[in-house]
Coordinates of C-alpha atoms in Angstrom, one line a residue:
Chain A
M14 CA 163.3 221.7 147.9
G15 CA 165.5 224.6 146.0
R16 CA 164.5 226.3 143.2
W17 CA 167.0 224.2 141.3
E18 CA 165.2 221.0 140.8
P19 CA 167.7 218.4 139.4
D20 CA 166.0 215.7 137.1
A21 CA 162.5 216.8 138.0
R22 CA 161.2 214.9 135.0
G23 CA 162.8 211.6 136.0
R24 CA 161.7 212.1 139.5
L25 CA 158.0 213.1 138.1
G26 CA 157.9 209.5 136.1
R27 CA 158.9 207.7 139.0
A28 CA 156.8 209.2 141.5
A29 CA 153.7 208.7 139.0
L30 CA 154.5 205.1 138.2
E31 CA 154.7 204.5 142.0
L32 CA 151.3 206.1 142.5
Y33 CA 149.7 204.3 139.5
L34 CA 150.7 201.2 141.2
D35 CA 149.4 202.0 144.6
P36 CA 146.7 203.4 145.1
G37 CA 146.2 203.2 141.5
Y38 CA 146.0 205.2 138.0
E39 CA 142.5 206.6 138.6
Q40 CA 143.2 207.4 142.1
T41 CA 146.0 209.5 141.2
T42 CA 145.9 213.4 140.6
V43 CA 148.7 215.6 139.2
A44 CA 148.7 217.1 142.7
D45 CA 149.9 213.9 144.2
I46 CA 152.6 213.2 141.6
A47 CA 153.9 216.5 142.1
A48 CA 154.2 216.4 145.8
R49 CA 155.6 213.1 145.7
A50 CA 158.3 214.1 143.3
G51 CA 158.7 217.3 145.4
V52 CA 157.8 219.6 142.7
T53 CA 155.0 222.0 141.7
E54 CA 152.1 221.1 139.4
R55 CA 153.1 223.8 137.1
T56 CA 156.7 221.8 136.9
F57 CA 154.7 218.7 136.3
F58 CA 152.9 220.5 133.2
R59 CA 156.3 221.9 132.0
H60 CA 157.2 218.2 131.4
F61 CA 154.0 216.4 130.7
A62 CA 150.7 217.3 129.1
D63 CA 148.6 215.2 131.5
K64 CA 148.8 212.2 133.8
R65 CA 148.3 209.7 131.0
E66 CA 151.3 211.2 129.0
V67 CA 153.9 210.3 131.7
L68 CA 153.4 206.7 130.6
F69 CA 154.3 207.6 127.1
A70 CA 157.0 210.0 127.6
G71 CA 159.5 207.3 126.1
S72 CA 157.3 206.9 122.9
A73 CA 159.1 209.3 120.7
A74 CA 162.6 207.5 121.4
F75 CA 161.1 204.0 121.0
Q76 CA 160.0 205.1 117.6
E77 CA 163.4 206.8 116.8
T78 CA 165.1 203.6 118.0
V79 CA 163.1 201.4 115.5
L80 CA 163.4 203.9 112.6
D81 CA 167.2 204.2 113.0
A82 CA 167.6 200.7 113.0
I83 CA 165.4 200.3 109.7
A84 CA 167.7 203.1 108.2
A85 CA 170.8 201.1 109.4
Q86 CA 169.9 197.7 107.7
P87 CA 172.1 196.6 104.7
D88 CA 170.5 196.6 101.4
G89 CA 169.5 193.1 100.1
S90 CA 167.6 192.2 103.0
T91 CA 163.8 191.5 102.7
A92 CA 161.2 193.9 103.8
F93 CA 160.4 191.7 106.8
A94 CA 164.2 191.4 107.8
V95 CA 164.4 194.8 107.8
A96 CA 161.1 195.4 109.8
A97 CA 162.1 192.6 112.3
A98 CA 165.5 194.4 112.9
G99 CA 163.8 197.7 113.8
M100 CA 161.8 195.7 116.3
D101 CA 164.9 193.8 117.6
A102 CA 166.4 197.3 118.3
A103 CA 163.3 198.5 120.2
A104 CA 163.5 195.1 122.3
A105 CA 167.1 196.0 123.2
F106 CA 166.1 199.5 124.1
I107 CA 163.5 198.3 126.4
A108 CA 165.5 195.4 128.0
G109 CA 168.5 197.7 128.2
N110 CA 166.4 200.1 130.6
P111 CA 168.7 200.8 133.6
D112 CA 165.8 200.1 135.9
P113 CA 164.9 196.4 135.2
T114 CA 161.5 196.6 136.6
F115 CA 160.5 199.7 135.0
A116 CA 159.0 197.9 131.5
R117 CA 156.9 195.4 133.9
R118 CA 155.5 198.0 136.4
R119 CA 154.3 200.1 133.6
A120 CA 153.0 197.3 131.8
A121 CA 151.0 196.5 135.1
V122 CA 149.6 199.8 135.2
I123 CA 148.4 199.8 131.4
A124 CA 146.9 196.4 131.8
A125 CA 144.8 197.6 134.4
N126 CA 143.2 200.5 132.7
A127 CA 141.4 200.0 129.2
S128 CA 142.1 203.7 128.2
L129 CA 145.7 203.1 128.6
Q130 CA 145.6 199.9 126.7
E131 CA 143.8 201.7 124.0
R132 CA 146.8 204.4 124.2
E133 CA 149.5 201.8 124.1
L134 CA 148.0 200.2 121.0
L135 CA 147.6 203.5 119.3
K136 CA 151.4 204.1 120.2
L137 CA 152.5 200.8 118.6
A138 CA 150.1 201.2 115.5
T139 CA 151.8 204.6 115.1
V140 CA 155.3 203.2 115.1
A141 CA 154.2 200.3 112.9
S142 CA 152.8 202.9 110.5
A143 CA 156.0 204.9 110.7
S144 CA 158.3 201.8 110.0
A145 CA 156.0 201.0 106.8
T146 CA 156.8 204.6 105.7
A147 CA 160.5 204.3 106.5
L148 CA 160.4 200.7 104.3
T149 CA 158.8 202.4 101.3
A150 CA 161.5 205.0 101.7
R151 CA 164.2 202.2 101.4
G152 CA 162.5 201.1 98.1
F153 CA 159.9 198.4 99.2
E154 CA 156.5 198.6 97.6
P155 CA 154.1 200.2 100.0
E156 CA 151.8 197.1 100.6
E157 CA 154.8 194.7 101.2
A158 CA 156.2 197.6 103.6
A159 CA 153.1 197.7 105.5
I160 CA 152.4 194.0 105.9
A161 CA 156.2 193.7 107.0
A162 CA 155.9 196.2 109.6
E163 CA 152.5 195.0 111.0
A164 CA 154.1 191.5 111.2
A165 CA 157.2 192.6 112.9
M166 CA 155.0 194.8 115.3
A167 CA 152.8 191.7 116.0
A168 CA 155.9 189.6 116.6
F169 CA 157.2 192.3 119.1
R170 CA 153.9 192.6 120.7
L171 CA 153.5 189.0 121.4
A172 CA 157.1 188.7 122.7
F173 CA 156.6 191.4 125.0
E174 CA 153.5 189.8 126.6
R175 CA 155.3 186.7 127.0
W176 CA 158.3 188.6 128.7
I177 CA 156.2 190.5 131.0
A178 CA 154.5 187.3 131.7
S179 CA 157.8 185.6 132.6
D180 CA 158.4 188.4 135.1
G181 CA 161.5 189.1 132.9
G182 CA 163.2 185.6 133.2
L183 CA 162.8 184.9 129.6
D184 CA 165.0 187.3 127.2
L185 CA 163.0 189.7 125.3
R186 CA 165.1 189.5 122.1
E187 CA 165.0 186.0 122.1
L188 CA 161.4 185.7 122.4
L189 CA 161.2 188.3 119.5
A190 CA 163.4 186.2 117.4
E191 CA 160.9 183.2 118.1
G192 CA 158.0 185.1 117.2
V193 CA 159.6 186.4 113.9
A194 CA 160.9 182.9 113.0
R195 CA 157.4 181.7 113.5
F196 CA 155.8 184.5 111.3
R197 CA 158.0 183.2 108.7
S198 CA 156.8 179.7 109.0
L199 CA 153.1 180.8 108.6
A200 CA 152.6 179.4 105.3
Chain B
M9 CA 106.0 210.7 118.3
G10 CA 104.3 207.7 120.0
R11 CA 105.3 205.8 123.1
W12 CA 106.2 202.8 121.1
E13 CA 109.4 203.6 119.2
P14 CA 110.0 201.2 116.2
D15 CA 113.7 200.6 116.0
A16 CA 114.9 203.4 118.3
R17 CA 118.3 201.7 118.5
G18 CA 118.6 201.8 114.7
R19 CA 117.6 205.3 114.5
L20 CA 119.7 206.2 117.2
G21 CA 122.6 204.8 115.4
R22 CA 122.1 206.5 112.2
A23 CA 121.4 209.8 114.0
A24 CA 124.7 209.5 115.9
L25 CA 126.7 208.8 112.7
E26 CA 125.2 211.6 110.7
L27 CA 125.8 214.2 113.3
Y28 CA 129.5 213.1 114.2
L29 CA 130.1 213.5 110.3
D30 CA 128.5 216.9 110.7
P31 CA 129.1 219.1 113.0
G32 CA 131.5 216.2 114.4
Y33 CA 131.9 213.8 117.3
E34 CA 133.2 216.3 119.8
Q35 CA 130.3 218.7 118.9
T36 CA 127.6 216.4 119.2
T37 CA 125.7 215.4 122.7
V38 CA 123.5 212.6 123.6
A39 CA 120.8 215.2 123.8
D40 CA 121.3 216.0 120.0
I41 CA 121.2 212.5 118.9
A42 CA 118.3 211.6 121.0
A43 CA 116.5 214.7 119.5
R44 CA 117.5 213.8 116.0
A45 CA 116.4 210.3 116.5
G46 CA 113.1 211.4 118.0
V47 CA 113.4 209.5 121.2
T48 CA 114.4 210.8 124.7
E49 CA 118.0 210.8 126.5
R50 CA 116.7 208.1 128.7
T51 CA 115.9 205.9 125.5
F52 CA 119.3 206.5 124.4
F53 CA 120.8 205.1 127.7
R54 CA 118.8 202.2 127.5
H55 CA 120.5 201.1 124.3
F56 CA 124.3 202.6 124.9
A57 CA 126.4 203.3 127.6
D58 CA 127.4 206.6 126.2
K59 CA 128.1 208.3 122.6
R60 CA 131.5 206.5 121.8
E61 CA 129.7 203.2 122.3
V62 CA 127.3 203.9 119.5
L63 CA 130.1 203.3 117.2
F64 CA 131.2 200.0 118.5
A65 CA 127.5 198.5 119.0
G66 CA 128.5 196.0 116.2
S67 CA 131.8 194.9 117.9
A68 CA 129.9 191.9 119.7
A69 CA 128.4 190.7 116.4
F70 CA 131.7 191.1 114.6
Q71 CA 133.4 189.2 117.3
E72 CA 131.0 186.3 117.2
T73 CA 131.0 186.2 113.2
V74 CA 134.9 185.7 113.5
L75 CA 134.7 183.1 116.1
D76 CA 132.0 181.0 114.4
A77 CA 134.0 180.9 111.4
I78 CA 136.9 179.6 113.2
A79 CA 134.8 177.0 114.8
A80 CA 133.5 175.7 111.3
Q81 CA 136.8 175.4 109.5
P82 CA 137.5 171.9 108.6
D83 CA 140.1 169.9 110.6
G84 CA 143.7 169.8 108.8
S85 CA 144.1 173.3 108.1
T86 CA 146.9 175.4 109.3
A87 CA 146.4 177.8 112.3
F88 CA 146.8 180.8 109.8
A89 CA 144.4 179.4 107.3
V90 CA 141.7 179.2 110.1
A91 CA 142.4 182.4 111.5
A92 CA 142.2 184.1 107.9
A93 CA 139.0 182.3 107.5
G94 CA 137.9 183.8 110.5
M95 CA 138.7 187.5 109.1
D96 CA 137.4 186.6 105.6
A97 CA 134.0 186.1 107.4
A98 CA 134.4 189.3 109.1
A99 CA 135.3 191.1 106.1
A100 CA 132.1 189.5 104.2
F101 CA 129.9 190.7 107.2
I102 CA 131.2 194.4 106.8
A103 CA 130.9 194.4 103.2
G104 CA 127.7 192.9 103.4
N105 CA 125.9 195.5 105.7
P106 CA 122.6 196.8 104.0
D107 CA 124.0 200.5 104.1
P108 CA 127.0 200.2 101.7
T109 CA 128.3 203.5 103.2
F110 CA 128.3 202.6 106.8
A111 CA 131.5 201.3 107.4
R112 CA 133.1 204.2 105.3
R113 CA 131.4 207.0 107.4
R114 CA 132.2 205.1 110.6
A115 CA 135.8 204.9 109.3
A116 CA 135.7 208.7 108.7
V117 CA 134.3 209.6 112.1
I118 CA 137.1 207.4 113.8
A119 CA 139.9 208.6 111.7
A120 CA 139.2 212.3 112.9
N121 CA 139.5 211.4 116.7
A122 CA 142.4 209.7 118.4
S123 CA 140.5 208.3 121.3
L124 CA 138.1 206.6 118.8
Q125 CA 140.9 205.3 116.9
E126 CA 142.5 203.9 120.3
R127 CA 139.0 202.3 121.0
E128 CA 138.8 200.5 117.7
L129 CA 142.3 199.4 118.1
L130 CA 141.5 197.7 121.3
K131 CA 138.3 196.3 119.7
L132 CA 140.4 194.5 117.1
A133 CA 143.2 193.5 119.6
T134 CA 140.4 192.0 121.7
V135 CA 139.0 190.0 118.5
A136 CA 142.4 188.9 117.6
S137 CA 142.8 187.9 121.5
A138 CA 139.7 186.0 121.4
S139 CA 140.7 184.3 117.8
A140 CA 143.7 183.1 119.4
T141 CA 142.0 181.2 122.2
A142 CA 139.6 179.8 119.7
L143 CA 142.5 178.4 117.8
T144 CA 144.0 177.1 121.0
A145 CA 140.7 175.5 121.7
R146 CA 141.0 173.7 118.1
G147 CA 144.3 172.2 119.4
F148 CA 146.9 174.6 117.9
E149 CA 149.7 175.5 120.4
P150 CA 149.2 178.8 122.0
E151 CA 152.2 180.6 120.5
E152 CA 151.2 179.9 117.1
A153 CA 147.7 180.7 117.4
A154 CA 148.4 183.8 118.8
I155 CA 150.8 184.5 115.8
A156 CA 148.3 183.2 113.3
A157 CA 145.6 185.5 114.9
E158 CA 147.5 188.5 115.0
A159 CA 148.6 187.9 111.4
A160 CA 145.2 187.4 110.3
M161 CA 144.1 190.6 112.1
A162 CA 146.9 192.7 110.8
A163 CA 146.0 191.5 107.0
F164 CA 142.4 192.3 107.7
R165 CA 143.3 195.7 109.2
L166 CA 145.8 196.7 106.2
A167 CA 143.0 195.5 103.8
F168 CA 140.2 197.4 105.4
E169 CA 142.3 200.6 105.1
R170 CA 142.8 199.9 101.4
W171 CA 139.1 199.2 101.1
I172 CA 138.3 202.6 102.9
A173 CA 140.6 204.5 100.7
S174 CA 139.1 203.1 97.6
D175 CA 135.8 204.4 98.5
G176 CA 134.4 200.9 98.1
G177 CA 135.7 200.3 94.8
L178 CA 138.0 197.5 95.5
D179 CA 136.6 194.2 97.1
L180 CA 137.4 193.9 100.8
R181 CA 137.4 190.0 100.8
E182 CA 139.7 190.2 97.7
L183 CA 142.1 192.9 99.3
L184 CA 142.1 190.5 102.5
A185 CA 142.7 187.6 100.4
E186 CA 145.9 189.4 98.7
G187 CA 147.1 190.5 102.3
V188 CA 146.9 186.9 103.5
A189 CA 149.1 185.8 100.4
R190 CA 151.6 188.4 101.4
F191 CA 151.7 187.1 104.8
R192 CA 152.2 183.7 103.6
S193 CA 155.4 184.9 101.2
L194 CA 156.9 187.0 104.0
A195 CA 159.8 184.6 104.5

């Protein structure tokens, strides 16, 4: 290994995910991840705060995708339509990952560990809250914005679960559209 | 202090909440809680797995309240109406606590700590999931049940936030009813 480490971050992320699946998240240390990626522990900590955060490295890009889509919606849409468009962009972002198995492998690791599930829920709640703020900035009332953002996020979460359960056989964006339609028919 | 410790569990819970507010959750040890409650650490661990779980000791009763209400709804209601009735029972359960400041003080502790927020979200997600299962058992389709349960839980969460922000000045059940009505008008 030379001093120059091309894509150390990407290699660390891939190495971590492999190890979190086998032998498992609890059993894996930062030293193990660094060794498999062929870098030092110090390099690991230049990219990630701890081993948990490797799994949440995409959170900022995920949220940005949602907020960009919310900002790009035409005027005259309902709060829920705008929020749903934000989550549709998120679905496209996830389904468009160059590694088609990434989301499923990551979900398997998270499903096996309560503290990771909790962290994932906080991530999604944070995105829903940021979406509500973005909707408010577009002129919707805060309460309408909050409900719309939470509904869109719940539709996304359920669609994502079904997508994972289908092993990627179903289409995430279609599942989301179905869930959004179901929310619309709750009355 | 005699060997017989009346309501050790209740005293431990109250002592923990006081200490989590001042000096703070991170700063408080199990030994501190036991000392303030006038019991041994061993007694603490007879009642709670760790200091975090003191804050979630009511989770089982909370979920049972929701599921009982779901089971008690008359036939012919929509999935969302049944799920919302479950969360209304939860709101009554919380608002009916003999200590009117308990929920707010607990919420303040949780709001100050990311890992507690995560745990709280997992608790609520677990209740939503159990609600969906209970709705399915009542004959609703699994996907309709999941959407209804998530929507009712989101309405509850937002109502609870508003209630806490109002310092108890608003009525939790009314806030929930407003949120449920907003979900119904999402279309």
